[in-house]
CSV table of C-alpha atoms in Angstrom, one decimal:
chain,number,residue,atom,x,y,z
H,1,UNK,CA,-6.0,6.2,17.7
H,2,UNK,CA,-4.2,7.0,20.9
H,3,UNK,CA,-7.4,6.9,23.0
H,4,UNK,CA,-8.8,3.8,21.3
H,5,UNK,CA,-5.5,2.0,21.9
H,6,UNK,CA,-5.8,2.8,25.6
H,7,UNK,CA,-9.4,1.5,25.3
H,8,UNK,CA,-8.0,-1.8,24.0
H,9,UNK,CA,-5.5,-2.0,26.9
H,10,UNK,CA,-8.1,-1.6,29.6
H,11,UNK,CA,-11.0,-3.3,27.8
H,12,UNK,CA,-13.0,-5.4,30.4
H,13,UNK,CA,-14.2,-8.0,27.9
H,14,UNK,CA,-13.7,-9.4,24.4
H,15,UNK,CA,-16.6,-7.4,22.8
H,16,UNK,CA,-15.2,-4.1,24.1
H,17,UNK,CA,-11.7,-5.1,22.9
H,18,UNK,CA,-13.0,-5.8,19.4
H,19,UNK,CA,-14.9,-2.6,19.3
H,20,UNK,CA,-11.9,-0.5,20.3
H,21,UNK,CA,-9.7,-2.4,17.8
H,22,UNK,CA,-12.1,-1.5,15.0
H,23,UNK,CA,-12.1,2.1,16.0
H,24,UNK,CA,-8.3,2.3,16.3
H,25,UNK,CA,-8.0,0.7,12.8
H,26,UNK,CA,-10.6,3.1,11.4
H,27,UNK,CA,-8.9,6.2,12.7
H,28,UNK,CA,-5.4,4.9,12.0
H,29,UNK,CA,-6.3,4.4,8.3
H,30,UNK,CA,-6.1,8.1,7.5
H,31,UNK,CA,-2.3,8.3,6.9
H,32,UNK,CA,-2.5,5.3,4.7
H,33,UNK,CA,-5.3,6.8,2.6
H,34,UNK,CA,-3.8,10.3,2.1
H,35,UNK,CA,0.0,9.6,2.3
H,36,UNK,CA,0.3,8.7,-1.4
H,37,UNK,CA,-1.5,11.9,-2.3
H,38,UNK,CA,0.8,14.0,-0.2
H,39,UNK,CA,3.8,12.5,-1.8
H,40,UNK,CA,2.3,13.2,-5.2
H,41,UNK,CA,1.8,16.9,-4.1
H,42,UNK,CA,5.3,17.4,-2.9
H,43,UNK,CA,7.4,15.7,-5.5
H,44,UNK,CA,7.4,15.9,-9.3
H,45,UNK,CA,7.1,12.7,-11.4
H,46,UNK,CA,10.8,12.3,-12.0
H,47,UNK,CA,11.7,12.7,-8.3
H,48,UNK,CA,8.7,10.7,-6.9
H,49,UNK,CA,10.1,7.1,-6.8
H,50,UNK,CA,12.4,7.4,-3.8
H,51,UNK,CA,9.9,9.4,-1.7
H,52,UNK,CA,7.1,7.0,-2.5
H,53,UNK,CA,9.4,4.1,-1.6
H,54,UNK,CA,10.0,5.5,1.8
H,55,UNK,CA,6.3,6.2,2.4
H,56,UNK,CA,5.4,2.7,1.3
H,57,UNK,CA,8.0,1.2,3.6
H,58,UNK,CA,6.1,2.4,6.7
H,59,UNK,CA,2.8,0.5,6.3
H,60,UNK,CA,4.7,-2.6,5.3
H,61,UNK,CA,7.5,-2.6,7.8
H,62,UNK,CA,5.1,-1.8,10.7
H,63,UNK,CA,3.4,-5.2,10.7
H,64,UNK,CA,6.9,-6.8,10.6
H,65,UNK,CA,8.3,-4.8,13.6
H,66,UNK,CA,5.0,-5.1,15.5
H,67,UNK,CA,5.1,-8.9,16.1
H,68,UNK,CA,8.8,-8.8,17.0
H,69,UNK,CA,8.2,-6.1,19.7
H,70,UNK,CA,4.8,-7.3,20.6
H,71,UNK,CA,6.0,-10.9,21.2
H,72,UNK,CA,8.6,-9.8,23.7
H,73,UNK,CA,6.3,-7.2,25.4
H,74,UNK,CA,3.5,-9.7,25.8
H,75,UNK,CA,5.9,-12.3,27.1
H,76,UNK,CA,7.6,-10.1,29.6
H,77,UNK,CA,4.9,-7.5,30.6
H,78,UNK,CA,1.6,-8.8,29.4
H,79,UNK,CA,-0.8,-8.2,26.5
H,80,UNK,CA,-2.1,-5.0,28.0
H,81,UNK,CA,1.3,-3.3,27.6
H,82,UNK,CA,1.3,-4.0,23.9
H,83,UNK,CA,-1.6,-1.5,23.5
H,84,UNK,CA,-0.1,0.9,26.0
H,85,UNK,CA,3.2,1.0,24.0
H,86,UNK,CA,1.1,1.6,20.8
H,87,UNK,CA,-0.7,4.5,22.6
H,88,UNK,CA,2.6,6.0,23.7
H,89,UNK,CA,4.0,5.8,20.2
H,90,UNK,CA,0.9,7.5,18.8
H,91,UNK,CA,1.4,10.3,21.4
H,92,UNK,CA,5.0,10.9,20.5
H,93,UNK,CA,4.2,10.9,16.8
H,94,UNK,CA,1.3,13.2,17.2
H,95,UNK,CA,3.4,15.7,19.3
H,96,UNK,CA,5.8,15.9,16.4
H,97,UNK,CA,3.4,15.6,13.4
H,98,UNK,CA,0.5,17.8,14.4
H,99,UNK,CA,2.5,21.1,14.7
H,100,UNK,CA,4.8,20.3,11.8
H,101,UNK,CA,2.7,18.7,9.1
H,102,UNK,CA,1.1,21.3,6.7
H,103,UNK,CA,-1.5,21.2,4.0
H,104,UNK,CA,0.0,19.9,0.6
H,105,UNK,CA,-3.1,19.8,-1.6
H,106,UNK,CA,-2.8,22.7,-4.1
H,107,UNK,CA,-6.5,23.6,-4.5
H,108,UNK,CA,-6.9,24.0,-0.8
H,109,UNK,CA,-3.7,26.1,-0.5
H,110,UNK,CA,-5.0,28.4,-3.3
H,111,UNK,CA,-8.4,28.7,-1.7
H,112,UNK,CA,-6.8,29.7,1.6
H,113,UNK,CA,-4.6,32.2,0.0
H,114,UNK,CA,-7.5,33.7,-1.9
H,115,UNK,CA,-9.6,33.9,1.2
H,116,UNK,CA,-7.0,36.0,2.9
H,117,UNK,CA,-7.7,38.8,0.4
H,118,UNK,CA,-11.0,39.5,2.2
H,119,UNK,CA,-13.1,40.0,-1.0
H,120,UNK,CA,-15.7,37.2,-1.2
H,121,UNK,CA,-17.0,38.3,-4.7
H,122,UNK,CA,-13.5,38.3,-6.1
H,123,UNK,CA,-12.8,35.0,-4.5
H,124,UNK,CA,-15.9,33.4,-6.0
H,125,UNK,CA,-15.1,34.8,-9.4
H,126,UNK,CA,-11.4,33.7,-9.4
H,127,UNK,CA,-12.0,30.2,-7.9
H,128,UNK,CA,-15.5,29.1,-8.7
H,129,UNK,CA,-14.6,25.4,-8.8
H,130,UNK,CA,-12.8,25.6,-5.5
H,131,UNK,CA,-15.7,27.3,-3.8
H,132,UNK,CA,-18.1,24.6,-5.1
H,133,UNK,CA,-15.8,21.8,-4.0
H,134,UNK,CA,-14.8,23.2,-0.6
H,135,UNK,CA,-17.6,25.5,0.4
H,136,UNK,CA,-19.5,22.9,2.4
H,137,UNK,CA,-18.0,20.5,4.9
H,138,UNK,CA,-20.7,17.9,4.1
H,139,UNK,CA,-19.9,18.3,0.4
H,140,UNK,CA,-16.2,17.7,1.1
H,141,UNK,CA,-17.0,14.7,3.3
H,142,UNK,CA,-19.4,13.2,0.6
H,143,UNK,CA,-16.9,13.8,-2.2
H,144,UNK,CA,-14.0,12.3,-0.4
H,145,UNK,CA,-16.0,9.2,0.8
H,146,UNK,CA,-17.5,8.4,-2.6
H,147,UNK,CA,-14.6,9.4,-5.0
H,148,UNK,CA,-12.3,6.5,-4.2
H,149,UNK,CA,-15.1,4.0,-4.8
H,150,UNK,CA,-16.0,5.8,-8.0
H,151,UNK,CA,-12.4,5.7,-9.3
H,152,UNK,CA,-12.0,2.0,-8.3
H,153,UNK,CA,-15.0,0.8,-10.3
H,154,UNK,CA,-15.0,3.3,-13.1
H,155,UNK,CA,-11.4,2.9,-14.1
H,156,UNK,CA,-10.4,-0.6,-15.4
H,157,UNK,CA,-6.7,0.3,-15.0
H,158,UNK,CA,-7.2,1.3,-11.4
H,159,UNK,CA,-9.2,-1.8,-10.7
H,160,UNK,CA,-6.8,-4.3,-12.2
H,161,UNK,CA,-3.7,-2.8,-10.5
H,162,UNK,CA,-5.5,-2.5,-7.2
H,163,UNK,CA,-6.7,-6.1,-7.5
H,164,UNK,CA,-3.1,-7.3,-8.0
H,165,UNK,CA,-1.9,-5.2,-5.1
H,166,UNK,CA,-4.8,-6.4,-2.9
H,167,UNK,CA,-4.0,-10.1,-3.8
H,168,UNK,CA,-0.4,-9.7,-2.7
H,169,UNK,CA,-1.4,-7.9,0.4
H,170,UNK,CA,-3.8,-10.7,1.2
H,171,UNK,CA,-1.0,-13.2,1.0
H,172,UNK,CA,1.1,-10.9,3.2
H,173,UNK,CA,-1.5,-11.1,6.0
H,174,UNK,CA,-2.0,-14.8,5.4
H,175,UNK,CA,1.7,-15.3,6.1
H,176,UNK,CA,1.2,-13.3,9.3
H,177,UNK,CA,-1.6,-15.4,10.6
H,178,UNK,CA,0.3,-18.7,9.9
H,179,UNK,CA,3.9,-17.8,10.9
H,180,UNK,CA,3.3,-18.0,14.7
H,181,UNK,CA,1.7,-21.5,14.6
H,182,UNK,CA,4.1,-22.8,11.9
H,183,UNK,CA,7.4,-21.7,13.5
H,184,UNK,CA,6.3,-22.7,17.0
H,185,UNK,CA,5.0,-26.2,16.1
H,186,UNK,CA,7.8,-27.0,13.6
H,187,UNK,CA,10.9,-25.3,15.1
H,188,UNK,CA,9.8,-24.7,18.7
H,189,UNK,CA,10.0,-20.9,18.6
H,190,UNK,CA,8.7,-19.3,21.8
H,191,UNK,CA,6.4,-16.2,21.6
H,192,UNK,CA,9.2,-13.7,22.0
H,193,UNK,CA,11.7,-15.3,19.7
H,194,UNK,CA,8.9,-16.3,17.3
H,195,UNK,CA,8.5,-12.7,16.3
H,196,UNK,CA,12.0,-12.8,14.8
H,197,UNK,CA,10.5,-15.0,12.0
H,198,UNK,CA,9.0,-11.9,10.5
H,199,UNK,CA,12.3,-10.2,10.0
H,200,UNK,CA,12.8,-12.0,6.6
H,201,UNK,CA,9.9,-10.0,5.3
H,202,UNK,CA,11.3,-6.8,6.8
H,203,UNK,CA,14.7,-7.4,5.3
H,204,UNK,CA,13.1,-7.9,1.9
H,205,UNK,CA,11.1,-4.7,2.2
H,206,UNK,CA,14.3,-2.7,3.1
H,207,UNK,CA,16.3,-4.2,0.2
H,208,UNK,CA,13.4,-3.3,-2.1
H,209,UNK,CA,13.3,0.2,-0.8
H,210,UNK,CA,17.0,0.7,-1.5
H,211,UNK,CA,17.4,-1.1,-4.8
H,212,UNK,CA,13.8,-1.3,-6.1
H,213,UNK,CA,13.3,2.5,-6.0
H,214,UNK,CA,16.6,3.1,-7.8
H,215,UNK,CA,15.7,0.6,-10.5
H,216,UNK,CA,12.2,2.0,-10.9
H,217,UNK,CA,13.6,5.5,-11.1
H,218,UNK,CA,16.3,4.6,-13.7
H,219,UNK,CA,13.9,2.7,-15.9
H,220,UNK,CA,11.4,5.6,-15.8
H,221,UNK,CA,14.0,8.2,-16.7
H,222,UNK,CA,15.6,6.0,-19.4
H,223,UNK,CA,12.2,5.5,-21.2
H,224,UNK,CA,11.5,9.2,-20.9
H,225,UNK,CA,14.8,10.1,-22.5
H,226,UNK,CA,14.1,7.7,-25.3
H,227,UNK,CA,10.7,9.5,-25.8
H,228,UNK,CA,12.2,12.9,-26.2
H,229,UNK,CA,12.1,13.8,-22.5
H,230,UNK,CA,8.3,13.2,-22.3
H,231,UNK,CA,7.3,10.7,-19.7
H,232,UNK,CA,4.0,8.8,-19.3
H,233,UNK,CA,2.6,6.8,-16.4
H,234,UNK,CA,3.0,3.7,-18.4
H,235,UNK,CA,6.7,4.0,-18.1
H,236,UNK,CA,6.3,2.9,-14.5
H,237,UNK,CA,5.1,-0.5,-15.6
H,238,UNK,CA,8.4,-2.1,-16.6
H,239,UNK,CA,9.5,-1.9,-13.0
H,240,UNK,CA,6.3,-3.8,-12.1
H,241,UNK,CA,7.4,-6.6,-14.5
H,242,UNK,CA,10.6,-6.9,-12.5
H,243,UNK,CA,8.9,-7.1,-9.1
H,244,UNK,CA,6.2,-9.5,-10.2
H,245,UNK,CA,8.8,-12.1,-10.9
H,246,UNK,CA,10.0,-12.3,-7.3
H,247,UNK,CA,6.5,-12.8,-5.8
H,248,UNK,CA,5.9,-16.4,-7.1
H,249,UNK,CA,9.6,-17.3,-6.5
H,250,UNK,CA,9.3,-16.3,-2.9
H,251,UNK,CA,6.0,-18.2,-2.5
H,252,UNK,CA,7.4,-21.4,-4.0
H,253,UNK,CA,10.5,-21.1,-1.9
H,254,UNK,CA,8.7,-20.5,1.4
H,255,UNK,CA,6.0,-23.0,0.8
H,256,UNK,CA,8.0,-26.0,-0.2
H,257,UNK,CA,10.9,-25.4,2.2
H,258,UNK,CA,8.4,-25.1,5.0
H,259,UNK,CA,6.6,-28.3,4.0
H,260,UNK,CA,9.9,-30.2,3.8
H,261,UNK,CA,10.7,-28.8,7.3
H,262,UNK,CA,14.2,-27.7,6.2
H,263,UNK,CA,16.3,-25.5,8.4
H,264,UNK,CA,14.3,-22.6,9.8
H,265,UNK,CA,16.3,-20.1,7.8
H,266,UNK,CA,15.0,-21.5,4.5
H,267,UNK,CA,11.4,-20.4,4.8
H,268,UNK,CA,12.5,-17.1,6.3
H,269,UNK,CA,14.6,-16.5,3.1
H,270,UNK,CA,11.6,-17.4,1.0
H,271,UNK,CA,9.5,-14.9,2.9
H,272,UNK,CA,12.3,-12.3,2.3
H,273,UNK,CA,12.2,-12.9,-1.4
H,274,UNK,CA,8.4,-12.5,-1.3
H,275,UNK,CA,8.8,-9.3,0.7
H,276,UNK,CA,11.2,-8.0,-1.9
H,277,UNK,CA,8.8,-8.8,-4.7
H,278,UNK,CA,5.9,-7.3,-2.8
H,279,UNK,CA,7.6,-4.0,-2.3
H,280,UNK,CA,8.9,-3.8,-5.8
H,281,UNK,CA,5.4,-4.3,-7.1
H,282,UNK,CA,3.7,-1.9,-4.7
H,283,UNK,CA,6.0,1.0,-5.6
H,284,UNK,CA,5.4,1.2,-9.4
H,285,UNK,CA,1.6,0.6,-8.9
H,286,UNK,CA,1.3,3.4,-6.4
H,287,UNK,CA,3.5,5.7,-8.6
H,288,UNK,CA,1.4,4.8,-11.7
H,289,UNK,CA,-1.9,5.6,-9.9
H,290,UNK,CA,-0.6,8.9,-8.4
H,291,UNK,CA,0.8,9.9,-11.8
H,292,UNK,CA,-2.4,9.1,-13.7
H,293,UNK,CA,-5.3,10.5,-11.7
H,294,UNK,CA,-6.2,14.1,-10.7
H,295,UNK,CA,-7.1,13.1,-7.2
H,296,UNK,CA,-4.0,11.2,-6.0
H,297,UNK,CA,-5.2,10.8,-2.4
H,298,UNK,CA,-8.6,9.3,-3.6
H,299,UNK,CA,-7.0,6.8,-6.0
H,300,UNK,CA,-4.5,5.6,-3.3
H,301,UNK,CA,-7.4,5.4,-0.9
H,302,UNK,CA,-9.3,3.2,-3.4
H,303,UNK,CA,-6.3,0.9,-3.7
H,304,UNK,CA,-5.9,0.8,0.2
H,305,UNK,CA,-9.6,0.0,0.6
H,306,UNK,CA,-9.3,-3.0,-1.9
H,307,UNK,CA,-6.2,-4.4,-0.3
H,308,UNK,CA,-7.5,-4.0,3.2
H,309,UNK,CA,-10.6,-6.0,2.3
H,310,UNK,CA,-8.4,-8.9,1.0
H,311,UNK,CA,-5.9,-8.5,3.9
H,312,UNK,CA,-8.9,-9.1,6.2
H,313,UNK,CA,-10.5,-11.9,4.2
H,314,UNK,CA,-7.4,-14.1,3.3
H,315,UNK,CA,-6.6,-15.2,6.9
H,316,UNK,CA,-10.2,-16.4,7.2
H,317,UNK,CA,-9.7,-19.2,4.8
H,318,UNK,CA,-5.9,-19.6,4.9
H,319,UNK,CA,-5.6,-22.2,7.5
H,320,UNK,CA,-8.3,-24.4,5.9
H,321,UNK,CA,-6.5,-24.1,2.6
H,322,UNK,CA,-3.1,-25.1,4.1
H,323,UNK,CA,-4.8,-28.0,6.0
H,324,UNK,CA,-6.2,-29.3,2.7
H,325,UNK,CA,-3.3,-28.6,0.3
H,326,UNK,CA,-0.3,-28.3,2.6
H,327,UNK,CA,2.1,-25.3,2.8
H,328,UNK,CA,3.8,-26.3,-0.4
H,329,UNK,CA,0.6,-26.9,-2.4
H,330,UNK,CA,-1.2,-23.9,-0.9
H,331,UNK,CA,1.6,-21.4,-1.6
H,332,UNK,CA,2.0,-22.9,-5.1
H,333,UNK,CA,-1.7,-22.3,-5.8
H,334,UNK,CA,-1.2,-18.6,-4.6
H,335,UNK,CA,1.9,-18.3,-6.7
H,336,UNK,CA,0.0,-19.5,-9.8
H,337,UNK,CA,-2.6,-16.8,-9.3
H,338,UNK,CA,0.2,-14.2,-8.8
H,339,UNK,CA,1.7,-15.2,-12.1
H,340,UNK,CA,-1.7,-14.9,-13.9
H,341,UNK,CA,-2.4,-11.4,-12.3
H,342,UNK,CA,1.2,-10.2,-12.3
H,343,UNK,CA,2.5,-10.9,-15.8
H,344,UNK,CA,-0.2,-10.6,-18.6
H,345,UNK,CA,-2.2,-7.8,-17.0
H,346,UNK,CA,0.8,-5.3,-16.6
H,347,UNK,CA,1.9,-6.1,-20.1
H,348,UNK,CA,-1.6,-5.2,-21.3
H,349,UNK,CA,-1.7,-2.0,-19.3
H,350,UNK,CA,1.7,-1.0,-20.6
H,351,UNK,CA,0.4,-1.0,-24.2
H,352,UNK,CA,-3.2,0.0,-23.6
H,353,UNK,CA,-3.1,2.1,-20.4
H,354,UNK,CA,-3.0,5.5,-22.0
H,355,UNK,CA,-6.0,4.7,-24.2
H,356,UNK,CA,-8.0,3.4,-21.2
H,357,UNK,CA,-7.1,6.4,-19.1
H,358,UNK,CA,-8.2,8.8,-21.8
H,359,UNK,CA,-11.8,7.7,-21.4
H,360,UNK,CA,-11.9,8.5,-17.6
H,361,UNK,CA,-12.7,12.1,-16.6
H,362,UNK,CA,-10.6,11.9,-13.5
H,363,UNK,CA,-7.4,11.3,-15.4
H,364,UNK,CA,-4.7,14.0,-15.2
H,365,UNK,CA,-4.9,16.1,-18.4
H,366,UNK,CA,-1.2,16.5,-18.4
H,367,UNK,CA,-0.7,12.8,-19.0
H,368,UNK,CA,-2.7,12.7,-22.2
H,369,UNK,CA,-1.3,13.3,-25.7
H,370,UNK,CA,-3.7,16.2,-26.5
H,371,UNK,CA,-2.6,18.1,-23.4
H,372,UNK,CA,1.0,17.6,-24.3
H,373,UNK,CA,0.6,19.0,-27.8
H,374,UNK,CA,-1.1,22.2,-26.5
């Protein structure tokens, strides 16, 4: 990512810039794909909410801080320095992360420990499934590229939750593409100051990280205590009910206050409410997926793939939609879809999720009733 960002900075033409932007996004997707799995490896179900909230904050707060910093950098130093600063940031993070970050995936750790014994026959006998899964680099590459897609389309639970997350993510990026034009044309925000319009979203994300994580954790533990201390992934869903209420409220507030051209703080408050709802829906969905499936990194990668596709596609039609329907009507339309996806489907999953997961071979055995009885 560092090298490709420098390539963007010194690209001689538009085609080269687009190519390097693609490569920087491709390589930069790795932490988003595996981060949820690492959190699942390091923390137990009852302690996972706060850690997942902090992890989720990064991919969401980054696009908020980026336009604020990028606006001032581009205005004062030029667009080239935006990519140079990104490359410098990558270098600093790599200098810290590469020597300090260690493997967290238990099967790989067990395989490495067994390999140190120096007895190949004993290793093969004791860990046959690990040898099969990790004996060939091409096999590892193939499994890890295909498994997320397999999970996404073979599990109805994963597909529905990922669809809802992807839809909200698409709206998030739609806001990003329209903020600059809207705040500059309506309120006269200049490029540097215009980046401050994104702080409403960031403030909503931070509040959700603080309060949403605590709420999700309390609900999960409360339902577990009522169930004799036994928790299930479905106990994450009530926190999703809570978050899904704020998404349409934020969209209605933002859209109609923007269309009425009220004081600039009003649409920013609306975007903050949306940001709070977005974060408080992302957190229980990610926790549910990590709790439910054996391959946590693969299932979070599946969700990331889905939401990235919608995050890419929504801005392509967003401006045309707002031109036809207006900011109020367009955001009301999106809010209506958010209500349809965010209220009945989570209720359905809360009552039927365990039955649906039981039919998927990639479900964690420990989350199923038969395994608990044994």
